[in-house]
Amino acid sequence: MAPLQTTATIQIAKPISEVFDAVIDPKKMSNYFIANGSGPMEEGKQVIWKFPEFDVIVPVQVLQVKKDALISFQWEGAKDHQLQVDILFSERFGNATLVKVTEGSMENNEEGIKWLKGNTEGWANFLACLKAYLEYNINLRKGAFDYMKAE
């Protein structure tokens, strides 16, 4: 069986440079995804992300950055698995931007299927939150995952 890979795509009605910047800049990311980050995503550097819902830090190794085209990084996308995430940006008609996220890969087994479901859902949420922030200045993530905090 072929390895599993998550994919999520959305179109955002904003120029590509604005969308790209919202993903590499931790101050902007804190409006829709992370609580804070240690620095901008730059090729060859490691950044640390802190999420508002969890008391963990997430090291992110930035592999490649091509302005207004690609951000590629590696992180622990599944327990004990370093996975690569590629975020691709492409211009669309009307000054819009298509954003596609892929992450992978995992074996096609029970663990991989559980990861595929959760991370596909997670990346779709990331993109919806990015769109809401850029187009409407709304933070959809705020309070959305409070139910997941340890009680």
Short mmCIF file of N, CA and C in Angstrom, two decimals:
data_model
loop_
_atom_site.label_atom_id
_atom_site.label_comp_id
_atom_site.label_asym_id
_atom_site.label_seq_id
_atom_site.Cartn_x
_atom_site.Cartn_y
_atom_site.Cartn_z
N MET A 1 0.84 -1.19 0.00
CA MET A 1 0.00 0.00 0.00
C MET A 1 0.88 1.24 0.00
N ALA A 2 0.40 2.26 -0.67
CA ALA A 2 1.14 3.52 -0.77
C ALA A 2 1.12 4.26 0.56
N PRO A 3 2.18 5.01 0.86
CA PRO A 3 2.20 5.81 2.09
C PRO A 3 1.12 6.89 2.05
N LEU A 4 0.72 7.33 3.22
CA LEU A 4 -0.34 8.34 3.35
C LEU A 4 0.25 9.74 3.43
N GLN A 5 -0.47 10.69 2.86
CA GLN A 5 -0.06 12.09 2.86
C GLN A 5 -1.30 12.96 3.01
N THR A 6 -1.25 13.95 3.90
CA THR A 6 -2.37 14.87 4.05
C THR A 6 -2.28 15.96 2.98
N THR A 7 -3.44 16.45 2.58
CA THR A 7 -3.50 17.56 1.63
C THR A 7 -4.71 18.42 1.99
N ALA A 8 -4.52 19.72 1.98
CA ALA A 8 -5.62 20.67 2.19
C ALA A 8 -5.33 21.90 1.34
N THR A 9 -6.37 22.45 0.72
CA THR A 9 -6.20 23.59 -0.20
C THR A 9 -7.34 24.58 0.01
N ILE A 10 -7.01 25.87 -0.13
CA ILE A 10 -8.04 26.91 -0.05
C ILE A 10 -7.59 28.11 -0.89
N GLN A 11 -8.56 28.87 -1.37
CA GLN A 11 -8.27 30.12 -2.08
C GLN A 11 -8.59 31.28 -1.15
N ILE A 12 -7.69 32.25 -1.11
CA ILE A 12 -7.83 33.42 -0.25
C ILE A 12 -7.83 34.67 -1.12
N ALA A 13 -8.79 35.53 -0.90
CA ALA A 13 -8.96 36.74 -1.71
C ALA A 13 -8.02 37.85 -1.24
N LYS A 14 -6.74 37.56 -1.29
CA LYS A 14 -5.69 38.52 -0.93
C LYS A 14 -4.49 38.27 -1.83
N PRO A 15 -3.65 39.28 -2.04
CA PRO A 15 -2.44 39.11 -2.86
C PRO A 15 -1.48 38.09 -2.25
N ILE A 16 -0.75 37.42 -3.10
CA ILE A 16 0.14 36.34 -2.69
C ILE A 16 1.16 36.80 -1.65
N SER A 17 1.71 37.99 -1.79
CA SER A 17 2.73 38.46 -0.83
C SER A 17 2.13 38.63 0.57
N GLU A 18 0.89 39.06 0.65
CA GLU A 18 0.22 39.23 1.95
C GLU A 18 -0.06 37.88 2.60
N VAL A 19 -0.48 36.92 1.81
CA VAL A 19 -0.77 35.59 2.33
C VAL A 19 0.52 34.90 2.78
N PHE A 20 1.55 34.97 1.95
CA PHE A 20 2.85 34.38 2.28
C PHE A 20 3.39 34.97 3.58
N ASP A 21 3.34 36.29 3.71
CA ASP A 21 3.85 36.97 4.89
C ASP A 21 3.09 36.55 6.15
N ALA A 22 1.80 36.28 6.03
CA ALA A 22 0.99 35.88 7.18
C ALA A 22 1.39 34.49 7.69
N VAL A 23 2.08 33.72 6.86
CA VAL A 23 2.51 32.39 7.28
C VAL A 23 3.93 32.40 7.85
N ILE A 24 4.80 33.25 7.35
CA ILE A 24 6.18 33.24 7.87
C ILE A 24 6.38 34.15 9.09
N ASP A 25 5.47 35.09 9.31
CA ASP A 25 5.61 36.06 10.40
C ASP A 25 4.87 35.57 11.64
N PRO A 26 5.58 35.25 12.74
CA PRO A 26 4.90 34.71 13.91
C PRO A 26 3.92 35.69 14.56
N LYS A 27 4.15 36.98 14.42
CA LYS A 27 3.20 37.96 14.99
C LYS A 27 1.86 37.87 14.26
N LYS A 28 1.91 37.68 12.95
CA LYS A 28 0.67 37.52 12.19
C LYS A 28 0.06 36.15 12.45
N MET A 29 0.91 35.11 12.53
CA MET A 29 0.40 33.76 12.81
C MET A 29 -0.33 33.69 14.15
N SER A 30 0.07 34.54 15.09
CA SER A 30 -0.58 34.51 16.41
C SER A 30 -2.02 35.01 16.34
N ASN A 31 -2.43 35.55 15.21
CA ASN A 31 -3.81 35.99 15.03
C ASN A 31 -4.72 34.90 14.49
N TYR A 32 -4.14 33.72 14.18
CA TYR A 32 -5.00 32.66 13.63
C TYR A 32 -4.49 31.24 13.89
N PHE A 33 -3.25 31.05 14.38
CA PHE A 33 -2.73 29.69 14.47
C PHE A 33 -1.99 29.42 15.77
N ILE A 34 -0.90 30.10 16.03
CA ILE A 34 -0.08 29.86 17.21
C ILE A 34 -0.32 30.97 18.25
N ALA A 35 0.08 30.69 19.49
CA ALA A 35 0.05 31.74 20.50
C ALA A 35 1.23 32.67 20.28
N ASN A 36 2.40 32.07 20.02
CA ASN A 36 3.59 32.86 19.70
C ASN A 36 4.65 31.96 19.07
N GLY A 37 5.61 32.61 18.43
CA GLY A 37 6.71 31.91 17.79
C GLY A 37 8.01 32.63 18.09
N SER A 38 9.10 31.88 18.01
CA SER A 38 10.40 32.44 18.39
C SER A 38 11.00 33.35 17.32
N GLY A 39 10.47 33.32 16.11
CA GLY A 39 11.00 34.15 15.05
C GLY A 39 10.35 33.82 13.73
N PRO A 40 10.67 34.60 12.70
CA PRO A 40 10.09 34.32 11.38
C PRO A 40 10.66 33.03 10.79
N MET A 41 9.90 32.44 9.90
CA MET A 41 10.35 31.22 9.23
C MET A 41 11.37 31.61 8.17
N GLU A 42 12.62 31.23 8.40
CA GLU A 42 13.71 31.51 7.48
C GLU A 42 14.42 30.21 7.18
N GLU A 43 14.80 30.03 5.92
CA GLU A 43 15.44 28.80 5.46
C GLU A 43 16.65 28.44 6.32
N GLY A 44 16.70 27.18 6.75
CA GLY A 44 17.82 26.68 7.52
C GLY A 44 17.75 26.97 9.01
N LYS A 45 16.73 27.68 9.47
CA LYS A 45 16.62 28.03 10.89
C LYS A 45 15.56 27.19 11.57
N GLN A 46 15.72 27.07 12.88
CA GLN A 46 14.69 26.42 13.67
C GLN A 46 13.90 27.50 14.41
N VAL A 47 12.58 27.36 14.39
CA VAL A 47 11.72 28.23 15.18
C VAL A 47 10.95 27.36 16.16
N ILE A 48 10.49 27.99 17.21
CA ILE A 48 9.69 27.30 18.23
C ILE A 48 8.30 27.92 18.23
N TRP A 49 7.30 27.06 18.12
CA TRP A 49 5.90 27.50 18.18
C TRP A 49 5.28 27.04 19.49
N LYS A 50 4.50 27.93 20.05
CA LYS A 50 3.69 27.63 21.23
C LYS A 50 2.25 27.80 20.81
N PHE A 51 1.42 26.80 21.10
CA PHE A 51 0.02 26.87 20.74
C PHE A 51 -0.81 27.29 21.94
N PRO A 52 -1.90 28.03 21.71
CA PRO A 52 -2.68 28.55 22.84
C PRO A 52 -3.37 27.46 23.66
N GLU A 53 -3.65 26.32 23.06
CA GLU A 53 -4.43 25.29 23.73
C GLU A 53 -3.61 24.30 24.54
N PHE A 54 -2.31 24.22 24.25
CA PHE A 54 -1.50 23.15 24.83
C PHE A 54 -0.26 23.72 25.50
N ASP A 55 0.16 23.06 26.56
CA ASP A 55 1.35 23.50 27.28
C ASP A 55 2.57 22.75 26.75
N VAL A 56 2.82 22.92 25.45
CA VAL A 56 3.97 22.28 24.80
C VAL A 56 4.62 23.31 23.87
N ILE A 57 5.90 23.09 23.62
CA ILE A 57 6.57 23.87 22.60
C ILE A 57 6.84 22.94 21.43
N VAL A 58 6.74 23.48 20.24
CA VAL A 58 6.89 22.67 19.04
C VAL A 58 8.06 23.21 18.22
N PRO A 59 9.17 22.46 18.16
CA PRO A 59 10.29 22.87 17.32
C PRO A 59 9.95 22.62 15.84
N VAL A 60 10.24 23.62 15.03
CA VAL A 60 9.98 23.56 13.59
C VAL A 60 11.28 23.86 12.87
N GLN A 61 11.77 22.92 12.09
CA GLN A 61 13.00 23.11 11.32
C GLN A 61 12.61 23.56 9.91
N VAL A 62 12.95 24.79 9.57
CA VAL A 62 12.59 25.34 8.26
C VAL A 62 13.60 24.81 7.24
N LEU A 63 13.08 24.10 6.25
CA LEU A 63 13.93 23.48 5.24
C LEU A 63 14.16 24.39 4.04
N GLN A 64 13.09 25.02 3.57
CA GLN A 64 13.20 25.83 2.35
C GLN A 64 12.14 26.94 2.37
N VAL A 65 12.54 28.11 1.89
CA VAL A 65 11.62 29.23 1.74
C VAL A 65 11.89 29.86 0.38
N LYS A 66 10.87 29.89 -0.45
CA LYS A 66 10.92 30.60 -1.73
C LYS A 66 9.83 31.65 -1.68
N LYS A 67 10.25 32.91 -1.63
CA LYS A 67 9.31 34.01 -1.43
C LYS A 67 8.10 33.90 -2.36
N ASP A 68 6.95 34.01 -1.75
CA ASP A 68 5.66 34.00 -2.44
C ASP A 68 5.41 32.71 -3.23
N ALA A 69 6.10 31.62 -2.88
CA ALA A 69 5.92 30.37 -3.62
C ALA A 69 5.86 29.14 -2.72
N LEU A 70 6.79 29.03 -1.74
CA LEU A 70 6.90 27.79 -0.98
C LEU A 70 7.50 28.03 0.40
N ILE A 71 6.93 27.35 1.38
CA ILE A 71 7.52 27.23 2.71
C ILE A 71 7.52 25.73 3.03
N SER A 72 8.69 25.20 3.33
CA SER A 72 8.82 23.77 3.62
C SER A 72 9.49 23.64 4.98
N PHE A 73 8.91 22.81 5.84
CA PHE A 73 9.50 22.61 7.15
C PHE A 73 9.28 21.19 7.63
N GLN A 74 10.01 20.84 8.68
CA GLN A 74 9.89 19.53 9.28
C GLN A 74 9.55 19.72 10.75
N TRP A 75 8.63 18.87 11.24
CA TRP A 75 8.25 18.91 12.65
C TRP A 75 7.74 17.53 13.06
N GLU A 76 7.47 17.38 14.34
CA GLU A 76 6.92 16.11 14.81
C GLU A 76 5.42 16.14 14.53
N GLY A 77 5.07 15.79 13.31
CA GLY A 77 3.68 15.83 12.87
C GLY A 77 2.84 14.70 13.42
N ALA A 78 3.50 13.68 13.91
CA ALA A 78 2.87 12.56 14.60
C ALA A 78 3.85 12.11 15.67
N LYS A 79 3.34 11.54 16.74
CA LYS A 79 4.23 11.13 17.84
C LYS A 79 5.38 10.28 17.33
N ASP A 80 6.59 10.75 17.62
CA ASP A 80 7.83 10.07 17.25
C ASP A 80 8.08 10.00 15.74
N HIS A 81 7.43 10.86 14.97
CA HIS A 81 7.62 10.90 13.52
C HIS A 81 7.90 12.34 13.07
N GLN A 82 9.10 12.57 12.54
CA GLN A 82 9.42 13.86 11.94
C GLN A 82 8.86 13.86 10.52
N LEU A 83 7.95 14.79 10.24
CA LEU A 83 7.28 14.83 8.95
C LEU A 83 7.54 16.16 8.27
N GLN A 84 7.53 16.14 6.96
CA GLN A 84 7.74 17.35 6.17
C GLN A 84 6.40 17.95 5.78
N VAL A 85 6.30 19.26 5.95
CA VAL A 85 5.13 20.03 5.54
C VAL A 85 5.57 20.97 4.43
N ASP A 86 4.83 20.99 3.33
CA ASP A 86 5.06 21.93 2.24
C ASP A 86 3.82 22.80 2.09
N ILE A 87 4.03 24.10 2.12
CA ILE A 87 2.94 25.05 1.89
C ILE A 87 3.27 25.77 0.59
N LEU A 88 2.43 25.54 -0.41
CA LEU A 88 2.62 26.11 -1.75
C LEU A 88 1.64 27.26 -1.97
N PHE A 89 2.13 28.32 -2.57
CA PHE A 89 1.33 29.51 -2.85
C PHE A 89 1.33 29.73 -4.36
N SER A 90 0.15 30.01 -4.93
CA SER A 90 0.10 30.35 -6.35
C SER A 90 -0.94 31.44 -6.57
N GLU A 91 -0.59 32.35 -7.49
CA GLU A 91 -1.49 33.46 -7.81
C GLU A 91 -2.69 32.96 -8.59
N ARG A 92 -3.84 33.56 -8.29
CA ARG A 92 -5.07 33.23 -8.98
C ARG A 92 -5.68 34.52 -9.54
N PHE A 93 -6.63 34.36 -10.41
CA PHE A 93 -7.32 35.49 -11.02
C PHE A 93 -7.92 36.38 -9.94
N GLY A 94 -7.92 37.67 -10.19
CA GLY A 94 -8.53 38.62 -9.26
C GLY A 94 -7.69 38.92 -8.04
N ASN A 95 -6.37 38.77 -8.16
CA ASN A 95 -5.44 39.07 -7.06
C ASN A 95 -5.67 38.16 -5.85
N ALA A 96 -6.11 36.94 -6.11
CA ALA A 96 -6.31 35.96 -5.05
C ALA A 96 -5.12 35.01 -5.01
N THR A 97 -5.06 34.21 -3.96
CA THR A 97 -3.96 33.27 -3.76
C THR A 97 -4.51 31.89 -3.41
N LEU A 98 -3.99 30.89 -4.08
CA LEU A 98 -4.30 29.51 -3.75
C LEU A 98 -3.21 28.99 -2.82
N VAL A 99 -3.61 28.41 -1.69
CA VAL A 99 -2.67 27.88 -0.71
C VAL A 99 -2.94 26.39 -0.58
N LYS A 100 -1.89 25.58 -0.77
CA LYS A 100 -2.01 24.13 -0.67
C LYS A 100 -0.99 23.63 0.34
N VAL A 101 -1.47 22.86 1.31
CA VAL A 101 -0.61 22.29 2.33
C VAL A 101 -0.57 20.77 2.14
N THR A 102 0.64 20.21 2.10
CA THR A 102 0.79 18.76 2.10
C THR A 102 1.72 18.40 3.26
N GLU A 103 1.45 17.26 3.87
CA GLU A 103 2.29 16.77 4.96
C GLU A 103 2.39 15.25 4.82
N GLY A 104 3.56 14.75 5.07
CA GLY A 104 3.68 13.30 5.02
C GLY A 104 5.12 12.86 5.07
N SER A 105 5.25 11.61 5.08
CA SER A 105 4.20 10.64 4.89
C SER A 105 4.23 9.63 6.03
N MET A 106 3.12 8.88 6.16
CA MET A 106 3.00 7.84 7.18
C MET A 106 2.59 6.53 6.51
N GLU A 107 2.90 5.45 7.18
CA GLU A 107 2.51 4.14 6.66
C GLU A 107 0.99 4.01 6.62
N ASN A 108 0.51 3.24 5.65
CA ASN A 108 -0.92 3.00 5.51
C ASN A 108 -1.32 1.87 6.45
N ASN A 109 -1.45 2.22 7.73
CA ASN A 109 -1.86 1.27 8.76
C ASN A 109 -2.76 2.02 9.74
N GLU A 110 -3.13 1.41 10.84
CA GLU A 110 -4.06 2.05 11.78
C GLU A 110 -3.52 3.37 12.31
N GLU A 111 -2.24 3.39 12.69
CA GLU A 111 -1.62 4.62 13.19
C GLU A 111 -1.63 5.71 12.09
N GLY A 112 -1.27 5.32 10.87
CA GLY A 112 -1.24 6.27 9.77
C GLY A 112 -2.61 6.81 9.42
N ILE A 113 -3.62 5.98 9.46
CA ILE A 113 -4.99 6.43 9.15
C ILE A 113 -5.48 7.41 10.21
N LYS A 114 -5.18 7.13 11.47
CA LYS A 114 -5.55 8.06 12.55
C LYS A 114 -4.85 9.40 12.34
N TRP A 115 -3.56 9.36 12.01
CA TRP A 115 -2.81 10.59 11.73
C TRP A 115 -3.40 11.34 10.53
N LEU A 116 -3.71 10.60 9.46
CA LEU A 116 -4.25 11.21 8.25
C LEU A 116 -5.53 11.99 8.55
N LYS A 117 -6.41 11.39 9.30
CA LYS A 117 -7.67 12.05 9.65
C LYS A 117 -7.41 13.32 10.46
N GLY A 118 -6.63 13.18 11.52
CA GLY A 118 -6.39 14.32 12.41
C GLY A 118 -5.63 15.45 11.75
N ASN A 119 -4.59 15.13 11.00
CA ASN A 119 -3.79 16.20 10.41
C ASN A 119 -4.45 16.82 9.18
N THR A 120 -5.22 16.05 8.43
CA THR A 120 -5.98 16.65 7.34
C THR A 120 -6.98 17.65 7.91
N GLU A 121 -7.66 17.24 8.97
CA GLU A 121 -8.59 18.14 9.66
C GLU A 121 -7.85 19.37 10.18
N GLY A 122 -6.68 19.16 10.76
CA GLY A 122 -5.90 20.27 11.31
C GLY A 122 -5.45 21.26 10.25
N TRP A 123 -4.97 20.76 9.11
CA TRP A 123 -4.52 21.67 8.06
C TRP A 123 -5.70 22.39 7.39
N ALA A 124 -6.84 21.73 7.27
CA ALA A 124 -8.03 22.40 6.75
C ALA A 124 -8.44 23.53 7.69
N ASN A 125 -8.34 23.27 9.01
CA ASN A 125 -8.65 24.30 9.99
C ASN A 125 -7.65 25.46 9.91
N PHE A 126 -6.36 25.13 9.78
CA PHE A 126 -5.32 26.15 9.61
C PHE A 126 -5.67 27.08 8.44
N LEU A 127 -6.03 26.49 7.31
CA LEU A 127 -6.34 27.30 6.12
C LEU A 127 -7.60 28.13 6.30
N ALA A 128 -8.62 27.57 6.93
CA ALA A 128 -9.85 28.33 7.18
C ALA A 128 -9.57 29.51 8.12
N CYS A 129 -8.74 29.26 9.14
CA CYS A 129 -8.39 30.33 10.07
C CYS A 129 -7.54 31.41 9.38
N LEU A 130 -6.63 31.00 8.51
CA LEU A 130 -5.81 31.95 7.75
C LEU A 130 -6.71 32.82 6.88
N LYS A 131 -7.66 32.22 6.19
CA LYS A 131 -8.60 32.95 5.33
C LYS A 131 -9.44 33.94 6.15
N ALA A 132 -9.98 33.48 7.27
CA ALA A 132 -10.81 34.35 8.11
C ALA A 132 -10.01 35.54 8.63
N TYR A 133 -8.76 35.28 9.02
CA TYR A 133 -7.91 36.36 9.51
C TYR A 133 -7.60 37.37 8.41
N LEU A 134 -7.17 36.89 7.25
CA LEU A 134 -6.75 37.81 6.19
C LEU A 134 -7.92 38.54 5.53
N GLU A 135 -9.02 37.86 5.32
CA GLU A 135 -10.14 38.48 4.61
C GLU A 135 -11.07 39.27 5.53
N TYR A 136 -11.20 38.84 6.81
CA TYR A 136 -12.20 39.44 7.69
C TYR A 136 -11.65 39.89 9.04
N ASN A 137 -10.34 39.69 9.27
CA ASN A 137 -9.70 40.06 10.53
C ASN A 137 -10.38 39.39 11.73
N ILE A 138 -10.71 38.11 11.56
CA ILE A 138 -11.34 37.32 12.62
C ILE A 138 -10.38 36.20 13.01
N ASN A 139 -10.24 35.96 14.33
CA ASN A 139 -9.45 34.85 14.82
C ASN A 139 -10.39 33.70 15.15
N LEU A 140 -10.59 32.80 14.19
CA LEU A 140 -11.47 31.65 14.38
C LEU A 140 -10.96 30.68 15.43
N ARG A 141 -9.67 30.65 15.63
CA ARG A 141 -9.07 29.67 16.56
C ARG A 141 -9.29 30.05 18.01
N LYS A 142 -9.46 31.33 18.29
CA LYS A 142 -9.57 31.80 19.67
C LYS A 142 -10.71 31.07 20.39
N GLY A 143 -10.34 30.29 21.39
CA GLY A 143 -11.30 29.56 22.20
C GLY A 143 -11.84 28.28 21.56
N ALA A 144 -11.53 28.05 20.28
CA ALA A 144 -12.11 26.91 19.56
C ALA A 144 -11.66 25.56 20.11
N PHE A 145 -10.49 25.50 20.70
CA PHE A 145 -9.97 24.22 21.17
C PHE A 145 -9.77 24.19 22.69
N ASP A 146 -10.45 25.09 23.38
CA ASP A 146 -10.35 25.10 24.84
C ASP A 146 -10.78 23.77 25.45
N TYR A 147 -11.68 23.07 24.80
CA TYR A 147 -12.14 21.78 25.29
C TYR A 147 -11.02 20.74 25.33
N MET A 148 -9.93 20.99 24.61
CA MET A 148 -8.82 20.04 24.56
C MET A 148 -7.79 20.26 25.67
N LYS A 149 -7.91 21.37 26.39
CA LYS A 149 -6.96 21.65 27.46
C LYS A 149 -7.14 20.64 28.58
N ALA A 150 -6.04 20.29 29.20
CA ALA A 150 -6.10 19.37 30.35
C ALA A 150 -6.92 20.00 31.46
N GLU A 151 -7.78 19.22 32.02
CA GLU A 151 -8.64 19.75 33.10
C GLU A 151 -8.13 19.32 34.45
#
